[in-house]
């Protein structure tokens, strides 16, 4: 079995081994995978963090028998690392390793001071971390400050609290403890929304019982009531509330 590590800031993971194929998720810098298959310039991989599978461009990964240890996650919106003496900027939520690491032919060093292993799941921390993504453009399959989708946003935020969520909204909705009414929800609870067929298609993070932050067009703060999200900008309902889950112990 072969392993690989992402060596660029963000690497697309696609359904098929072609640049024209839909991007379903991304690998962040130093994210590790298992190599499943090879086809020309592409490698089929399985992400170690959430089990997602897809095709990556081979040149954006480095194969290795040694998987670097994760000491924490970058918690500033944009962070600087040095790869072979060249400055690279990586996203919030990217793996932070020790002060330096070698993945031949790449030598990597980190400019940011060691981050905490995780943050306490408090309202203050939830507000600070989620607001760091404000204005990030929506990108289907994205999970970085350079572009993100709704479930990528919730997954990356919860990662910084050492809470592992699966990649897609419907998968996240299957976890956690159900909250019966919006009035009982707390900051950090996840609100899920469905379409006309009843399928979960959207997720956001509640600030309180009347405000939610979510990725729709871009990461933004909107109003919410028992029926769903109301766009603050356009004063119209955009998403229908299906259920609320808490991940507090």
mmCIF file of C-alpha atoms in Angstrom:
data_model
loop_
_atom_site.group_PDB
_atom_site.id
_atom_site.type_symbol
_atom_site.label_atom_id
_atom_site.label_comp_id
_atom_site.label_asym_id
_atom_site.label_seq_id
_atom_site.Cartn_x
_atom_site.Cartn_y
_atom_site.Cartn_z
ATOM 1 C CA UNK A 1 0.000 0.000 0.000
ATOM 2 C CA UNK A 2 1.339 3.399 -1.007
ATOM 3 C CA UNK A 3 0.775 6.750 0.685
ATOM 4 C CA UNK A 4 1.021 10.297 -0.596
ATOM 5 C CA UNK A 5 0.935 13.820 0.805
ATOM 6 C CA UNK A 6 -0.408 16.986 -0.804
ATOM 7 C CA UNK A 7 2.480 19.336 -1.570
ATOM 8 C CA UNK A 8 0.520 22.354 -2.872
ATOM 9 C CA UNK A 9 -1.718 24.773 -0.976
ATOM 10 C CA UNK A 10 -4.896 23.220 -2.384
ATOM 11 C CA UNK A 11 -5.270 20.200 -4.695
ATOM 12 C CA UNK A 12 -8.582 19.414 -6.450
ATOM 13 C CA UNK A 13 -10.021 15.924 -5.975
ATOM 14 C CA UNK A 14 -12.211 14.970 -8.942
ATOM 15 C CA UNK A 15 -14.707 12.231 -9.777
ATOM 16 C CA UNK A 16 -12.830 11.184 -12.920
ATOM 17 C CA UNK A 17 -9.142 11.415 -13.949
ATOM 18 C CA UNK A 18 -9.545 14.510 -16.120
ATOM 19 C CA UNK A 19 -9.393 18.249 -15.520
ATOM 20 C CA UNK A 20 -12.904 18.542 -16.977
ATOM 21 C CA UNK A 21 -14.373 16.333 -14.261
ATOM 22 C CA UNK A 22 -16.361 17.657 -11.306
ATOM 23 C CA UNK A 23 -14.335 18.568 -8.221
ATOM 24 C CA UNK A 24 -15.889 16.846 -5.205
ATOM 25 C CA UNK A 25 -13.426 17.916 -2.516
ATOM 26 C CA UNK A 26 -9.889 19.197 -2.031
ATOM 27 C CA UNK A 27 -6.691 18.206 -0.306
ATOM 28 C CA UNK A 28 -5.008 20.861 1.783
ATOM 29 C CA UNK A 29 -1.243 21.189 2.113
ATOM 30 C CA UNK A 30 0.314 18.134 3.858
ATOM 31 C CA UNK A 31 -3.000 16.272 3.900
ATOM 32 C CA UNK A 32 -2.305 12.548 3.558
ATOM 33 C CA UNK A 33 -3.974 9.921 1.390
ATOM 34 C CA UNK A 34 -3.756 6.278 0.407
ATOM 35 C CA UNK A 35 -2.978 5.699 -3.274
ATOM 36 C CA UNK A 36 -5.581 3.382 -4.807
ATOM 37 C CA UNK A 37 -4.946 3.517 -8.551
ATOM 38 C CA UNK A 38 -2.917 5.306 -11.232
ATOM 39 C CA UNK A 39 -3.899 6.477 -14.679
ATOM 40 C CA UNK A 40 -1.504 8.597 -16.718
ATOM 41 C CA UNK A 41 -1.038 11.913 -14.865
ATOM 42 C CA UNK A 42 -3.671 11.178 -12.218
ATOM 43 C CA UNK A 43 -3.766 9.173 -8.999
ATOM 44 C CA UNK A 44 -6.919 7.849 -7.366
ATOM 45 C CA UNK A 45 -6.694 8.490 -3.634
ATOM 46 C CA UNK A 46 -8.565 7.933 -0.393
ATOM 47 C CA UNK A 47 -8.330 10.822 2.061
ATOM 48 C CA UNK A 48 -7.195 9.751 5.506
ATOM 49 C CA UNK A 49 -9.130 12.497 7.289
ATOM 50 C CA UNK A 50 -12.642 11.737 6.032
ATOM 51 C CA UNK A 51 -12.378 8.695 3.751
ATOM 52 C CA UNK A 52 -13.348 10.600 0.609
ATOM 53 C CA UNK A 53 -12.135 9.126 -2.682
ATOM 54 C CA UNK A 54 -11.319 10.756 -6.003
ATOM 55 C CA UNK A 55 -8.650 11.579 -8.557
ATOM 56 C CA UNK A 56 -5.774 14.027 -8.023
ATOM 57 C CA UNK A 57 -3.140 15.315 -10.379
ATOM 58 C CA UNK A 58 -0.010 13.305 -9.612
ATOM 59 C CA UNK A 59 2.332 16.308 -9.694
ATOM 60 C CA UNK A 60 0.459 17.907 -6.775
ATOM 61 C CA UNK A 61 1.291 14.993 -4.467
ATOM 62 C CA UNK A 62 4.481 13.417 -3.228
ATOM 63 C CA UNK A 63 4.485 9.688 -2.534
ATOM 64 C CA UNK A 64 6.106 8.622 0.691
ATOM 65 C CA UNK A 65 6.415 5.716 3.092
ATOM 66 C CA UNK A 66 6.625 8.262 5.913
ATOM 67 C CA UNK A 67 3.479 10.164 6.833
ATOM 68 C CA UNK A 68 4.277 13.411 8.655
ATOM 69 C CA UNK A 69 2.797 13.735 12.107
ATOM 70 C CA UNK A 70 0.137 16.369 12.662
ATOM 71 C CA UNK A 71 0.864 18.636 15.624
ATOM 72 C CA UNK A 72 -2.091 20.935 15.027
ATOM 73 C CA UNK A 73 -3.845 23.065 12.433
ATOM 74 C CA UNK A 74 -3.055 26.510 11.100
ATOM 75 C CA UNK A 75 -5.644 28.797 12.684
ATOM 76 C CA UNK A 76 -4.952 32.097 10.925
ATOM 77 C CA UNK A 77 -6.857 32.710 7.657
ATOM 78 C CA UNK A 78 -3.646 32.752 5.594
ATOM 79 C CA UNK A 79 -0.398 31.141 6.774
ATOM 80 C CA UNK A 80 3.102 31.053 5.318
ATOM 81 C CA UNK A 81 5.266 27.985 4.787
ATOM 82 C CA UNK A 82 8.595 27.656 2.995
ATOM 83 C CA UNK A 83 8.927 24.871 0.397
ATOM 84 C CA UNK A 84 12.419 24.494 -1.049
ATOM 85 C CA UNK A 85 13.169 28.115 -0.103
ATOM 86 C CA UNK A 86 10.017 29.355 -1.831
ATOM 87 C CA UNK A 87 7.218 31.071 0.083
ATOM 88 C CA UNK A 88 3.799 29.406 -0.154
ATOM 89 C CA UNK A 89 0.575 30.623 1.454
ATOM 90 C CA UNK A 90 -1.761 28.002 2.870
ATOM 91 C CA UNK A 91 -5.263 28.101 4.280
ATOM 92 C CA UNK A 92 -6.671 28.019 7.751
ATOM 93 C CA UNK A 93 -7.194 24.381 8.729
ATOM 94 C CA UNK A 94 -4.025 23.215 6.991
ATOM 95 C CA UNK A 95 -1.806 20.717 8.814
ATOM 96 C CA UNK A 96 0.858 22.251 11.027
ATOM 97 C CA UNK A 97 3.899 20.065 11.579
ATOM 98 C CA UNK A 98 7.070 20.648 13.552
ATOM 99 C CA UNK A 99 9.397 23.523 12.651
ATOM 100 C CA UNK A 100 10.651 21.652 9.577
ATOM 101 C CA UNK A 101 10.006 18.467 7.660
ATOM 102 C CA UNK A 102 11.579 16.644 4.724
ATOM 103 C CA UNK A 103 9.503 14.900 2.061
ATOM 104 C CA UNK A 104 12.084 14.338 -0.700
ATOM 105 C CA UNK A 105 12.517 16.184 -2.955
ATOM 106 C CA UNK A 106 10.761 18.807 -0.796
ATOM 107 C CA UNK A 107 12.085 20.515 2.328
ATOM 108 C CA UNK A 108 9.425 22.360 4.297
ATOM 109 C CA UNK A 109 9.593 24.815 7.176
ATOM 110 C CA UNK A 110 6.850 26.643 9.030
ATOM 111 C CA UNK A 111 6.833 30.340 9.842
ATOM 112 C CA UNK A 112 3.847 30.326 12.183
ATOM 113 C CA UNK A 113 4.345 29.629 15.879
ATOM 114 C CA UNK A 114 3.009 26.311 17.092
ATOM 115 C CA UNK A 115 -0.803 26.452 17.198
ATOM 116 C CA UNK A 116 -2.887 24.824 19.930
ATOM 117 C CA UNK A 117 -3.797 21.185 19.368
ATOM 118 C CA UNK A 118 -7.421 22.317 19.382
ATOM 119 C CA UNK A 119 -9.644 25.099 20.675
ATOM 120 C CA UNK A 120 -12.215 24.826 23.427
ATOM 121 C CA UNK A 121 -15.720 24.729 21.958
ATOM 122 C CA UNK A 122 -16.819 28.080 23.379
ATOM 123 C CA UNK A 123 -18.999 30.783 21.855
ATOM 124 C CA UNK A 124 -16.053 33.178 21.713
ATOM 125 C CA UNK A 125 -13.863 30.701 19.819
ATOM 126 C CA UNK A 126 -16.687 29.625 17.506
ATOM 127 C CA UNK A 127 -17.378 33.244 16.584
ATOM 128 C CA UNK A 128 -13.706 34.033 16.029
ATOM 129 C CA UNK A 129 -12.936 31.003 13.867
ATOM 130 C CA UNK A 130 -16.074 31.109 11.727
ATOM 131 C CA UNK A 131 -15.815 34.864 11.135
ATOM 132 C CA UNK A 132 -12.298 34.349 9.756
ATOM 133 C CA UNK A 133 -13.983 32.726 6.735
ATOM 134 C CA UNK A 134 -16.401 35.613 6.095
ATOM 135 C CA UNK A 135 -16.433 36.650 2.448
ATOM 136 C CA UNK A 136 -14.774 33.438 1.240
ATOM 137 C CA UNK A 137 -16.307 32.709 -2.188
ATOM 138 C CA UNK A 138 -18.468 29.627 -2.603
ATOM 139 C CA UNK A 139 -16.727 26.832 -4.489
ATOM 140 C CA UNK A 140 -18.319 23.423 -5.018
ATOM 141 C CA UNK A 141 -15.983 20.897 -3.399
ATOM 142 C CA UNK A 142 -13.857 23.619 -1.791
ATOM 143 C CA UNK A 143 -12.679 23.581 1.811
ATOM 144 C CA UNK A 144 -10.215 26.475 2.141
ATOM 145 C CA UNK A 145 -10.290 30.252 2.560
ATOM 146 C CA UNK A 146 -9.606 30.444 -1.188
ATOM 147 C CA UNK A 147 -13.016 28.877 -1.931
ATOM 148 C CA UNK A 148 -15.375 26.720 0.128
ATOM 149 C CA UNK A 149 -18.737 24.971 0.057
ATOM 150 C CA UNK A 150 -21.242 24.681 2.883
ATOM 151 C CA UNK A 151 -20.132 21.319 4.281
ATOM 152 C CA UNK A 152 -16.460 22.064 3.656
ATOM 153 C CA UNK A 153 -16.929 25.152 5.828
ATOM 154 C CA UNK A 154 -18.485 23.243 8.719
ATOM 155 C CA UNK A 155 -15.929 20.435 8.428
ATOM 156 C CA UNK A 156 -12.957 22.801 8.529
ATOM 157 C CA UNK A 157 -14.333 24.847 11.428
ATOM 158 C CA UNK A 158 -15.037 21.744 13.508
ATOM 159 C CA UNK A 159 -11.586 20.369 12.696
ATOM 160 C CA UNK A 160 -10.067 23.229 14.699
ATOM 161 C CA UNK A 161 -12.087 22.025 17.693
ATOM 162 C CA UNK A 162 -10.778 18.488 17.181
ATOM 163 C CA UNK A 163 -14.225 17.308 16.058
ATOM 164 C CA UNK A 164 -14.077 15.158 12.914
ATOM 165 C CA UNK A 165 -17.022 15.607 10.561
ATOM 166 C CA UNK A 166 -17.540 13.726 7.290
ATOM 167 C CA UNK A 167 -17.307 15.684 4.047
ATOM 168 C CA UNK A 168 -20.911 16.079 2.851
ATOM 169 C CA UNK A 169 -23.879 17.775 4.518
ATOM 170 C CA UNK A 170 -26.098 14.672 4.444
ATOM 171 C CA UNK A 171 -23.314 12.662 6.115
ATOM 172 C CA UNK A 172 -22.864 15.310 8.814
ATOM 173 C CA UNK A 173 -26.628 15.310 9.427
ATOM 174 C CA UNK A 174 -26.449 11.631 10.394
ATOM 175 C CA UNK A 175 -24.193 12.452 13.361
ATOM 176 C CA UNK A 176 -24.615 14.460 16.548
ATOM 177 C CA UNK A 177 -27.585 14.771 18.885
ATOM 178 C CA UNK A 178 -30.878 16.124 17.581
ATOM 179 C CA UNK A 179 -32.270 19.404 18.892
ATOM 180 C CA UNK A 180 -36.063 19.496 18.826
ATOM 181 C CA UNK A 181 -36.596 23.225 18.442
ATOM 182 C CA UNK A 182 -34.542 26.157 17.203
ATOM 183 C CA UNK A 183 -35.191 27.914 20.524
ATOM 184 C CA UNK A 184 -33.196 25.165 22.265
ATOM 185 C CA UNK A 185 -30.119 25.524 20.042
ATOM 186 C CA UNK A 186 -26.787 27.022 21.091
ATOM 187 C CA UNK A 187 -23.880 28.695 19.362
ATOM 188 C CA UNK A 188 -21.971 26.055 17.384
ATOM 189 C CA UNK A 189 -24.916 23.767 16.669
ATOM 190 C CA UNK A 190 -25.382 22.753 13.032
ATOM 191 C CA UNK A 191 -28.579 23.532 11.136
ATOM 192 C CA UNK A 192 -29.400 21.377 8.110
ATOM 193 C CA UNK A 193 -31.663 22.239 5.195
ATOM 194 C CA UNK A 194 -33.414 20.116 2.582
ATOM 195 C CA UNK A 195 -34.780 20.430 -0.946
ATOM 196 C CA UNK A 196 -38.230 19.636 -2.321
ATOM 197 C CA UNK A 197 -37.371 15.920 -2.425
ATOM 198 C CA UNK A 198 -36.409 15.942 1.254
ATOM 199 C CA UNK A 199 -32.679 15.476 0.648
ATOM 200 C CA UNK A 200 -30.236 17.352 2.886
ATOM 201 C CA UNK A 201 -28.493 19.858 0.611
ATOM 202 C CA UNK A 202 -27.169 22.597 2.900
ATOM 203 C CA UNK A 203 -25.670 23.145 6.351
ATOM 204 C CA UNK A 204 -24.645 26.126 8.440
ATOM 205 C CA UNK A 205 -23.394 26.984 11.929
ATOM 206 C CA UNK A 206 -25.757 28.694 14.352
ATOM 207 C CA UNK A 207 -24.541 31.731 16.275
ATOM 208 C CA UNK A 208 -27.772 31.806 18.289
ATOM 209 C CA UNK A 209 -31.483 31.140 17.777
ATOM 210 C CA UNK A 210 -31.851 33.846 15.131
ATOM 211 C CA UNK A 211 -28.477 34.082 13.351
ATOM 212 C CA UNK A 212 -26.502 31.615 11.212
ATOM 213 C CA UNK A 213 -23.189 31.684 9.334
ATOM 214 C CA UNK A 214 -23.015 29.581 6.181
ATOM 215 C CA UNK A 215 -21.480 29.313 2.704
ATOM 216 C CA UNK A 216 -24.014 30.236 0.037
ATOM 217 C CA UNK A 217 -22.551 32.365 -2.734
ATOM 218 C CA UNK A 218 -19.917 33.262 -0.168
ATOM 219 C CA UNK A 219 -19.520 32.791 3.579
ATOM 220 C CA UNK A 220 -21.984 35.175 5.218
ATOM 221 C CA UNK A 221 -24.205 35.756 8.223
ATOM 222 C CA UNK A 222 -27.967 35.550 7.714
ATOM 223 C CA UNK A 223 -31.121 35.433 9.797
ATOM 224 C CA UNK A 224 -32.843 32.162 10.655
ATOM 225 C CA UNK A 225 -36.226 31.240 12.087
ATOM 226 C CA UNK A 226 -38.147 28.000 12.589
ATOM 227 C CA UNK A 227 -38.830 27.791 8.850
ATOM 228 C CA UNK A 228 -35.297 28.400 7.613
ATOM 229 C CA UNK A 229 -32.761 30.986 6.456
ATOM 230 C CA UNK A 230 -33.766 34.512 5.508
ATOM 231 C CA UNK A 231 -31.240 36.411 3.404
ATOM 232 C CA UNK A 232 -30.164 39.546 5.256
ATOM 233 C CA UNK A 233 -29.166 41.174 1.972
ATOM 234 C CA UNK A 234 -32.294 40.368 -0.047
ATOM 235 C CA UNK A 235 -34.882 39.926 2.746
ATOM 236 C CA UNK A 236 -36.171 36.659 1.303
ATOM 237 C CA UNK A 237 -36.198 33.040 2.393
ATOM 238 C CA UNK A 238 -33.444 30.968 0.788
ATOM 239 C CA UNK A 239 -33.232 27.612 2.619
ATOM 240 C CA UNK A 240 -35.807 25.409 4.376
ATOM 241 C CA UNK A 241 -34.826 24.163 7.840
ATOM 242 C CA UNK A 242 -34.954 20.388 8.255
ATOM 243 C CA UNK A 243 -33.132 19.591 11.494
ATOM 244 C CA UNK A 244 -30.587 20.815 14.048
ATOM 245 C CA UNK A 245 -27.761 18.781 15.541
ATOM 246 C CA UNK A 246 -25.471 19.520 18.469
ATOM 247 C CA UNK A 247 -21.987 18.082 18.884
ATOM 248 C CA UNK A 248 -21.460 19.245 22.447
ATOM 249 C CA UNK A 249 -20.584 16.543 24.933
#
